[in-house]
Coordinates of C-alpha atoms in Angstrom, one line a residue:
X182 CA 65.0 95.2 -5.9
X183 CA 63.5 98.7 -5.6
X184 CA 60.8 98.1 -7.2
X185 CA 57.5 99.7 -5.9
X186 CA 54.3 100.3 -7.8
X187 CA 52.6 103.2 -7.3
X188 CA 49.7 105.8 -9.4
X189 CA 52.5 107.0 -11.2
X190 CA 53.9 103.4 -12.4
X191 CA 56.8 101.1 -11.4
X192 CA 59.6 102.4 -10.0
X193 CA 62.8 100.7 -11.4
X194 CA 66.7 101.7 -11.0
X195 CA 68.6 102.2 -14.1
X196 CA 70.8 98.8 -13.1
X197 CA 67.8 97.2 -12.8
X198 CA 66.0 98.5 -16.5
X199 CA 69.0 97.2 -17.8
X200 CA 69.0 93.9 -16.3
X201 CA 65.3 93.6 -17.4
X202 CA 66.4 94.7 -20.4
X203 CA 68.7 92.0 -20.6
X204 CA 66.9 89.4 -19.6
X205 CA 64.2 89.4 -21.8
X206 CA 66.4 89.9 -25.0
X207 CA 67.9 86.6 -24.1
X208 CA 65.2 85.0 -23.6
X209 CA 63.9 85.7 -26.4
X210 CA 67.1 84.1 -27.7
X211 CA 69.5 87.1 -28.6
X212 CA 73.2 86.6 -28.4
X213 CA 74.5 88.0 -25.1
X214 CA 76.8 90.7 -26.8
X215 CA 73.8 91.8 -29.2
X216 CA 71.2 91.6 -25.9
X217 CA 73.7 93.6 -23.8
X218 CA 74.2 96.6 -26.6
X219 CA 70.1 96.7 -27.3
X220 CA 69.8 97.3 -24.3
X221 CA 72.4 100.2 -23.5
X222 CA 69.7 102.0 -25.7
X223 CA 66.8 101.0 -23.8
X224 CA 68.4 101.9 -20.4
X225 CA 69.6 105.4 -22.1
X226 CA 65.8 106.3 -23.5
X227 CA 64.2 105.4 -20.2
X228 CA 67.6 107.6 -18.2
X229 CA 67.1 110.5 -20.3
X230 CA 63.2 110.8 -20.3
X231 CA 62.3 109.4 -24.1
X232 CA 59.8 106.5 -23.0
X233 CA 59.3 105.9 -26.6
X234 CA 62.8 104.9 -27.5
X235 CA 63.0 102.9 -24.0
X236 CA 62.1 100.1 -22.1
X237 CA 58.8 100.1 -24.3
X238 CA 61.0 99.1 -27.3
X239 CA 61.6 95.7 -25.3
X240 CA 58.0 94.7 -26.5
X241 CA 59.1 96.1 -30.1
X242 CA 62.4 93.9 -30.1
X243 CA 60.9 91.0 -28.7
X244 CA 58.4 91.1 -31.9
X245 CA 61.2 91.3 -34.2
X246 CA 63.1 88.2 -32.8
X247 CA 59.3 86.5 -32.4
X248 CA 58.8 87.0 -36.4
X249 CA 62.1 85.9 -37.7
X250 CA 63.3 89.2 -38.9
X251 CA 66.4 89.8 -37.0
X252 CA 69.7 87.3 -36.8
X253 CA 69.8 86.7 -33.3
X254 CA 74.2 85.6 -33.2
X255 CA 75.1 87.9 -36.7
X256 CA 78.4 88.9 -36.5
X257 CA 79.4 92.3 -37.5
X258 CA 81.9 92.5 -40.5
X259 CA 84.1 95.9 -40.8
X260 CA 85.5 96.4 -44.1
X261 CA 87.7 100.0 -44.9
X262 CA 87.3 100.3 -48.6
X263 CA 89.1 103.9 -48.3
X264 CA 91.1 105.9 -46.1
X265 CA 87.9 107.6 -44.6
X266 CA 85.6 105.6 -45.2
X267 CA 84.1 101.7 -43.1
X268 CA 81.4 100.0 -43.9
X269 CA 80.1 97.3 -41.1
X270 CA 77.8 94.9 -42.4
X271 CA 76.0 94.2 -39.9
X272 CA 74.5 90.3 -41.3
X273 CA 70.7 91.0 -40.4
X274 CA 71.9 91.8 -36.5
X275 CA 70.3 94.7 -34.8
X276 CA 72.4 97.7 -35.5
X277 CA 73.6 98.7 -32.1
X278 CA 76.2 96.2 -32.4
X279 CA 77.3 97.3 -35.7
X280 CA 78.0 101.1 -34.4
X281 CA 80.2 99.9 -31.7
X282 CA 81.8 97.6 -34.5
X283 CA 82.2 100.3 -36.6
X284 CA 83.3 103.5 -34.2
X285 CA 86.7 103.0 -33.0
X286 CA 87.8 103.2 -37.3
X287 CA 85.4 106.1 -37.6
X288 CA 86.9 107.9 -34.5
X289 CA 90.8 106.9 -35.7
X290 CA 89.5 107.8 -39.7
X291 CA 88.0 111.0 -38.8
X292 CA 91.2 112.1 -36.8
X293 CA 93.5 111.4 -39.2
X294 CA 91.6 113.1 -42.1
X295 CA 90.0 115.2 -40.7
X296 CA 86.5 114.1 -42.2
X297 CA 85.3 110.2 -42.2
X298 CA 82.4 108.3 -42.8
X299 CA 80.7 104.9 -41.7
X300 CA 78.1 103.0 -43.3
X301 CA 76.1 100.3 -41.6
X302 CA 74.5 97.8 -43.6
X303 CA 71.7 95.3 -44.0
X304 CA 71.1 95.9 -40.2
X305 CA 67.9 95.9 -38.1
X306 CA 67.2 99.3 -36.8
X307 CA 64.7 100.4 -33.7
X308 CA 66.0 102.8 -31.8
X309 CA 66.9 106.8 -31.7
X310 CA 70.2 107.9 -33.2
X311 CA 71.1 110.4 -30.5
X312 CA 73.4 107.9 -28.4
X313 CA 75.7 107.4 -31.4
X314 CA 76.2 111.4 -32.6
X315 CA 76.4 112.0 -28.2
X316 CA 79.4 109.3 -28.0
X317 CA 81.2 110.7 -31.8
X318 CA 80.8 113.8 -29.3
X319 CA 82.4 113.0 -26.7
X320 CA 85.4 112.4 -28.4
X321 CA 85.7 115.9 -29.6
X322 CA 84.1 114.9 -32.8
X323 CA 80.6 116.8 -34.9
X324 CA 78.9 114.0 -35.7
X325 CA 75.8 113.7 -38.5
X326 CA 73.7 110.6 -38.8
X327 CA 70.8 109.6 -41.1
X328 CA 68.8 106.3 -41.5
X329 CA 65.4 105.7 -43.3
X330 CA 62.8 102.9 -41.8
X331 CA 59.7 101.6 -42.9
X332 CA 57.5 103.4 -45.3
X333 CA 54.8 104.6 -42.9
X334 CA 54.9 108.4 -44.3
X335 CA 53.2 110.1 -46.8
X336 CA 55.0 112.7 -48.9
X337 CA 53.6 116.4 -48.5
X338 CA 50.2 116.9 -50.5
X339 CA 50.1 112.5 -50.7
X340 CA 48.2 110.2 -49.4
X341 CA 50.2 107.3 -49.1
X342 CA 53.6 105.9 -48.0
X343 CA 56.6 106.5 -49.3
X344 CA 59.1 107.4 -46.6
X345 CA 60.4 106.2 -43.2
X346 CA 60.1 108.4 -40.1
X347 CA 63.7 108.8 -41.3
X348 CA 65.5 110.5 -38.3
X349 CA 68.7 113.3 -38.0
X350 CA 70.7 113.4 -35.8
X351 CA 73.8 115.5 -35.2
X352 CA 76.3 115.9 -32.5
X353 CA 79.1 118.9 -31.5
X354 CA 81.3 118.5 -28.5
X355 CA 81.5 121.1 -25.7
X356 CA 84.2 121.9 -23.3
X357 CA 83.6 120.6 -19.7
X358 CA 81.5 120.6 -18.2
X359 CA 79.2 121.2 -20.7
X360 CA 77.3 118.1 -22.5
X361 CA 77.6 117.5 -26.5
X362 CA 75.0 120.1 -28.3
X363 CA 72.6 117.3 -29.8
X364 CA 69.4 116.8 -31.3
X365 CA 67.7 113.6 -33.2
X366 CA 64.6 114.2 -34.4
X367 CA 62.0 112.3 -37.5
X368 CA 61.6 113.9 -40.2
X369 CA 57.9 112.8 -39.6
X370 CA 55.8 114.9 -36.9
X371 CA 56.8 112.7 -34.8
X372 CA 58.2 109.2 -33.8
X373 CA 56.2 105.7 -34.9
X374 CA 56.6 105.2 -31.3
X375 CA 55.1 108.1 -29.9
X376 CA 51.9 107.5 -31.9
X377 CA 52.0 103.3 -30.7
X378 CA 52.1 104.7 -26.8
X379 CA 49.2 106.7 -27.4
X380 CA 47.6 104.0 -29.0
X381 CA 47.9 101.6 -26.0
X382 CA 47.1 104.0 -23.4
X383 CA 44.0 104.7 -25.4
X384 CA 44.7 108.7 -26.2
X385 CA 43.8 110.4 -28.9
X386 CA 47.0 112.2 -31.1
X387 CA 46.7 116.0 -32.6
X388 CA 45.1 116.2 -36.1
X389 CA 48.5 116.5 -37.9
X390 CA 50.2 113.2 -36.9
X391 CA 49.0 111.6 -39.5
X392 CA 46.4 110.5 -42.0
X393 CA 44.2 107.3 -42.1
X394 CA 44.3 104.7 -44.8
X395 CA 41.6 106.5 -46.8
X396 CA 43.8 110.0 -46.9
X397 CA 41.5 111.6 -44.4
X398 CA 43.1 113.5 -40.8
X399 CA 42.4 111.4 -37.4
X400 CA 42.9 112.2 -34.6
X401 CA 42.9 108.1 -34.2
X402 CA 46.4 106.4 -33.2
X403 CA 45.5 103.5 -34.2
X404 CA 43.9 104.8 -37.7
X405 CA 47.2 106.6 -38.7
X406 CA 49.4 103.2 -37.9
X407 CA 47.1 101.7 -40.7
X408 CA 47.5 104.7 -43.2
X409 CA 49.9 107.4 -43.4
X410 CA 52.4 109.6 -40.8
X411 CA 52.7 113.2 -41.9
X412 CA 56.0 115.3 -42.7
X413 CA 57.0 117.5 -39.9
X414 CA 56.9 121.3 -41.6
X415 CA 55.0 120.2 -45.0
X416 CA 57.5 120.3 -48.0
X417 CA 60.1 120.8 -46.0
X418 CA 60.4 117.6 -43.9
X419 CA 59.1 115.2 -47.4
X420 CA 62.3 117.3 -48.5
X421 CA 64.7 116.1 -45.6
X422 CA 63.2 112.6 -45.9
X423 CA 63.9 112.4 -49.2
X424 CA 67.4 113.4 -48.4
X425 CA 67.8 110.6 -46.0
X426 CA 66.7 107.7 -47.7
X427 CA 69.3 108.8 -50.9
X428 CA 72.2 108.9 -48.0
X429 CA 71.4 106.2 -46.5
X430 CA 70.0 104.0 -48.9
X431 CA 70.9 104.0 -52.4
X432 CA 74.3 106.1 -51.6
X433 CA 75.6 103.3 -49.7
X434 CA 73.9 100.0 -51.5
X435 CA 71.2 100.0 -49.4
X436 CA 67.5 99.6 -49.0
X437 CA 64.8 102.3 -49.2
X438 CA 61.9 102.7 -46.5
X439 CA 59.7 101.3 -49.2
X440 CA 62.3 98.2 -49.9
X441 CA 62.4 97.6 -45.9
X442 CA 59.1 97.8 -45.5
X443 CA 58.2 95.0 -48.8
X444 CA 61.4 92.6 -47.1
X445 CA 59.0 93.0 -43.9
X446 CA 56.0 91.1 -46.4
X447 CA 53.3 92.1 -43.0
X448 CA 55.3 90.8 -40.3
X449 CA 54.6 94.2 -38.7
X450 CA 58.8 93.5 -37.5
X451 CA 61.8 96.6 -37.4
X452 CA 63.0 97.9 -40.3
X453 CA 65.9 96.2 -42.2
X454 CA 68.5 99.0 -44.2
X455 CA 71.5 100.8 -43.4
X456 CA 72.6 104.1 -41.9
X457 CA 75.0 106.8 -42.8
X458 CA 77.6 108.3 -40.3
X459 CA 79.7 110.8 -40.9
X460 CA 82.2 112.3 -38.5
X461 CA 84.7 115.6 -38.6
X462 CA 87.6 116.4 -36.0
X463 CA 87.2 120.1 -36.1
X464 CA 91.6 120.4 -35.6
X465 CA 91.0 118.9 -39.2
X466 CA 89.8 122.3 -40.5
X467 CA 91.4 124.1 -37.8
X468 CA 94.4 123.2 -36.3
X469 CA 96.1 125.4 -33.6
X470 CA 93.3 127.5 -33.8
X471 CA 90.4 125.1 -32.6
X472 CA 89.8 126.3 -29.0
X473 CA 89.4 129.6 -30.6
X474 CA 86.4 128.8 -33.0
X475 CA 84.9 126.8 -31.1
X476 CA 84.7 129.3 -28.0
X477 CA 82.5 131.2 -30.9
X478 CA 80.3 128.5 -30.8
X479 CA 80.1 128.5 -27.0
X480 CA 79.1 132.0 -27.4
X481 CA 76.4 130.6 -29.5
X482 CA 74.8 128.7 -27.3
X483 CA 75.4 131.3 -24.3
X484 CA 73.4 134.0 -26.2
X485 CA 70.3 131.0 -27.4
X486 CA 70.2 130.5 -22.9
X487 CA 70.5 133.9 -22.0
X488 CA 67.3 134.5 -23.5
X489 CA 65.2 131.7 -21.9
X490 CA 65.5 129.4 -24.9
X491 CA 65.9 125.5 -24.3
X492 CA 68.9 124.0 -26.0
X493 CA 68.0 121.2 -27.6
X494 CA 69.5 118.2 -25.6
X495 CA 68.7 120.4 -22.5
X496 CA 65.6 118.7 -21.3
X497 CA 67.3 114.7 -21.9
X498 CA 70.4 115.7 -19.5
X499 CA 67.9 117.0 -17.1
X500 CA 66.4 114.0 -16.8
X501 CA 69.5 112.3 -17.2
X502 CA 70.4 114.2 -13.9
X503 CA 67.3 112.8 -12.3
X504 CA 67.1 109.3 -13.3
X505 CA 71.0 108.9 -12.3
X506 CA 69.9 109.3 -8.6
X507 CA 66.2 108.5 -8.6
X508 CA 65.5 105.9 -10.7
X509 CA 62.6 105.7 -13.2
X510 CA 59.0 105.1 -13.3
X511 CA 57.2 102.5 -15.8
X512 CA 53.8 102.8 -16.9
X513 CA 52.6 99.4 -14.8
X514 CA 50.6 98.2 -18.3
X515 CA 53.9 98.6 -19.5
X516 CA 56.0 96.4 -17.1
X517 CA 53.1 94.0 -16.9
X518 CA 53.4 93.2 -20.3
X519 CA 56.8 93.0 -20.1
X520 CA 57.0 90.3 -17.3
X521 CA 53.9 88.4 -19.0
X522 CA 56.5 88.5 -22.4
X523 CA 59.1 86.8 -20.3
X524 CA 56.8 84.6 -18.4
X525 CA 56.1 83.5 -21.9
X526 CA 59.4 83.2 -23.1
X527 CA 60.4 81.2 -20.0
X528 CA 57.7 79.0 -19.9

C-alpha cells in the first residue's frame, strides 16, 4: 500500500483507488461485472482531477444499492431496431455496463453508415459522460451524449425543479500525440455532486448556484439541495436542459427528470432513465478528404492555444499525467466515511 495521511489527504495509487472501489461495491452487493465497470468511472474521475465524480461517488452508489433503487445483477440486452440504431435495455442496472454492452455495435454502425445512435434505456446514472465520448473519440468517431437526471433544477425565471442537471458531452478525435477534444458540462450551474461536496466540507457556494425552498438566492449548499439548482446562462441553459429532456427522454422512450424523481419516491437514490449517444464517422462525410479537413480542425485548436486560451479537457489531461505517476489524494473525512461504509457492509 502506498497509503499515507497528511494535511492534503490520504495518498492512494490509482490501482488502490480501483481496488477500494471494487471492494466496497461488491460488499454492497453489486455483481462483479457491474462493480468493475462502475469502479472504472470512479477511478477515471479521480485520475483526471474531477473529485465530484471520483471516489466520492462510492457513497452515492452504495446509497442507491441500499435503497433498492438499482438492480444489482442486471443483464443489459442489446437490440438493433434499424441499420444505424442500437438500443440497450439496462434492466434497471447502473449505466456503465449497459454502455459497454452497446459500444461495439455503435462503433460498427457508425463506421458502416457514417452516423449512428445508441439509446440506453432503464439505467441508473450517477457519473459524468466524458468517459463515454472520449472512448468513442479514441476510435476515431465524433460523439455526442445526453442524459437527464432527477428534477433538481428550476427553469430560468422559475422557482421549482423541472429539469435534471442534464449534461451534454462532446468528443472529437485528434491525431496522436494529441488527446481527443472533449467537453462535458451540466446545463445547471454546477454538477449536483459539487454542491454536495461543499455541504460536506461546510463551505458556502456562490449565490448564483441555486435557490432555497422559498425561491430565494442562497449560499447555503444544504438549502439548495432542499430547494432548486439554477441553469447556467439563464434562458440559454434552460433551453439546452429542455432539449436534453426531450432527446434522452421521450425520443428514446424513457423518463423525464420529473418522472425519474417520482419513481425515486423520496429515497434519495440516483436517477433512473435513459441516455442518447450519437456517433459520427468523419470518413462517412469526407471519404479520402478526411485528413485534409481534420487538419483544419487542428488549425483551429492551435489558434485557440496560441493566445493562451485553454482547450476544454486540457486540465483533465494534465491531471491525468500527474496522477498516473504520483497517484491521488483523497480528503481524510471522505476516506474515513468510505472505510466506515465498508466496515458496515462487511460486519
